PDB file of C-alpha atoms and ligand atoms in Angstrom:
ATOM      1  CA  MET A 895       0.187   0.144  -0.323  1.00 54.00           C
ATOM      2  CA  PHE A 896       2.930   2.414   0.774  1.00 52.00           C
ATOM      3  CA  LYS A 897       5.877   2.473  -1.013  1.00 62.00           C
ATOM      4  CA  ILE A 898       7.737   4.276   2.030  1.00 67.00           C
ATOM      5  CA  THR A 899       7.831   2.838   5.533  1.00 78.00           C
ATOM      6  CA  PRO A 900       4.860   4.814   7.338  1.00 83.00           C
ATOM      7  CA  GLN A 901       5.530   5.819  10.451  1.00 88.00           C
ATOM      8  CA  CYS A 902       3.980   7.899  12.991  1.00 93.00           C
ATOM      9  CA  SER A 903       4.910  11.279  13.228  1.00 91.00           C
ATOM     10  CA  VAL A 904       4.390  11.382  17.308  1.00 93.00           C
ATOM     11  CA  CYS A 905       6.090   9.349  18.364  1.00 95.00           C
ATOM     12  CA  LYS A 906       8.026   8.135  15.211  1.00 94.00           C
ATOM     13  CA  LYS A 907       7.152   4.054  15.609  1.00 94.00           C
ATOM     14  CA  GLU A 908       6.689   1.936  12.370  1.00 93.00           C
ATOM     15  CA  ILE A 909       2.650   1.653  11.590  1.00 90.00           C
ATOM     16  CA  GLN A 910       1.650  -2.038  11.919  1.00 91.00           C
ATOM     17  CA  ALA A 911      -0.836  -3.469   9.838  1.00 89.00           C
ATOM     18  CA  ASN A 912      -4.441  -3.022  10.779  1.00 92.00           C
ATOM     19  CA  GLU A 913      -3.494  -0.735  13.601  1.00 92.00           C
ATOM     20  CA  GLU A 914      -5.664   2.433  13.661  1.00 92.00           C
ATOM     21  CA  ILE A 915      -4.140   5.856  12.497  1.00 92.00           C
ATOM     22  CA  PHE A 916      -5.295   9.407  11.877  1.00 90.00           C
ATOM     23  CA  VAL A 917      -3.803  10.912   9.109  1.00 88.00           C
ATOM     24  CA  GLU A 918      -3.381  14.941   9.106  1.00 86.00           C
ATOM     25  CA  MET A 919      -3.868  16.354   5.492  1.00 80.00           C
ATOM     26  CA  ARG A 920      -5.251  18.937   3.380  1.00 80.00           C
ATOM     27  CA  TYR A 921      -7.663  17.598   0.792  1.00 76.00           C
ATOM     28  CA  PRO A 922      -5.810  17.389  -2.513  1.00 73.00           C
ATOM     29  CA  GLU A 923      -7.481  19.385  -5.456  1.00 78.00           C
ATOM     30  CA  THR A 924      -7.625  16.071  -7.374  1.00 72.00           C
ATOM     31  CA  LYS A 925     -10.349  13.491  -6.596  1.00 70.00           C
ATOM     32  CA  GLY A 926      -8.887  10.358  -7.958  1.00 80.00           C
ATOM     33  CA  MET A 927      -8.114   7.582  -4.858  1.00 79.00           C
ATOM     34  CA  ALA A 928      -4.627   6.995  -7.093  1.00 83.00           C
ATOM     35  CA  GLU A 929      -4.013  10.623  -6.820  1.00 79.00           C
ATOM     36  CA  ILE A 930      -5.123  10.932  -3.008  1.00 77.00           C
ATOM     37  CA  LYS A 931      -2.650   7.676  -2.467  1.00 79.00           C
ATOM     38  CA  ALA A 932       0.104   9.789  -3.857  1.00 81.00           C
ATOM     39  CA  PHE A 933      -0.393  12.472  -1.675  1.00 78.00           C
ATOM     40  CA  ILE A 934      -1.094  11.081   1.603  1.00 75.00           C
ATOM     41  CA  GLN A 935       2.520   9.792   0.749  1.00 76.00           C
ATOM     42  CA  ASN A 936       3.899  12.941  -0.251  1.00 79.00           C
ATOM     43  CA  GLN A 937       2.528  15.089   2.163  1.00 79.00           C
ATOM     44  CA  GLY A 938       0.580  13.253   4.923  1.00 82.00           C
ATOM     45  CA  LYS A 939       1.191  13.056   8.448  1.00 88.00           C
ATOM     46  CA  ILE A 940       0.337   9.671   9.900  1.00 90.00           C
ATOM     47  CA  ILE A 941      -0.275   9.546  13.691  1.00 93.00           C
ATOM     48  CA  TYR A 942      -1.366   6.574  15.972  1.00 93.00           C
ATOM     49  CA  GLU A 943      -4.886   7.180  17.092  1.00 92.00           C
ATOM     50  CA  GLU A 944      -3.604   6.910  20.239  1.00 92.00           C
ATOM     51  CA  CYS A 945      -1.168   9.488  19.775  1.00 93.00           C
ATOM     52  CA  ASN A 946      -3.378  12.041  18.291  1.00 88.00           C
ATOM     53  CA  LYS A 947      -5.300  11.527  21.812  1.00 85.00           C
ATOM     54  CA  LYS A 948      -2.596  13.048  23.814  1.00 71.00           C
TER      55      LYS A 948
HETATM   56 ZN1   ZN B1619       2.717   7.574  17.958  1.00 54.23          ZN
END
């Protein structure tokens, strides 16, 4: 799914499969799913649901 190794922006732990995550990003101007995936990889901040609550 991700080409890069996704990691939590808060604690820097690698995101494990099936973990609940929160992605902080701006909604891209393009609406295609492929575009959004690329956008998350480039600009999205992935945060563990748990870390986001703190
Ligand atoms: Zn974290």
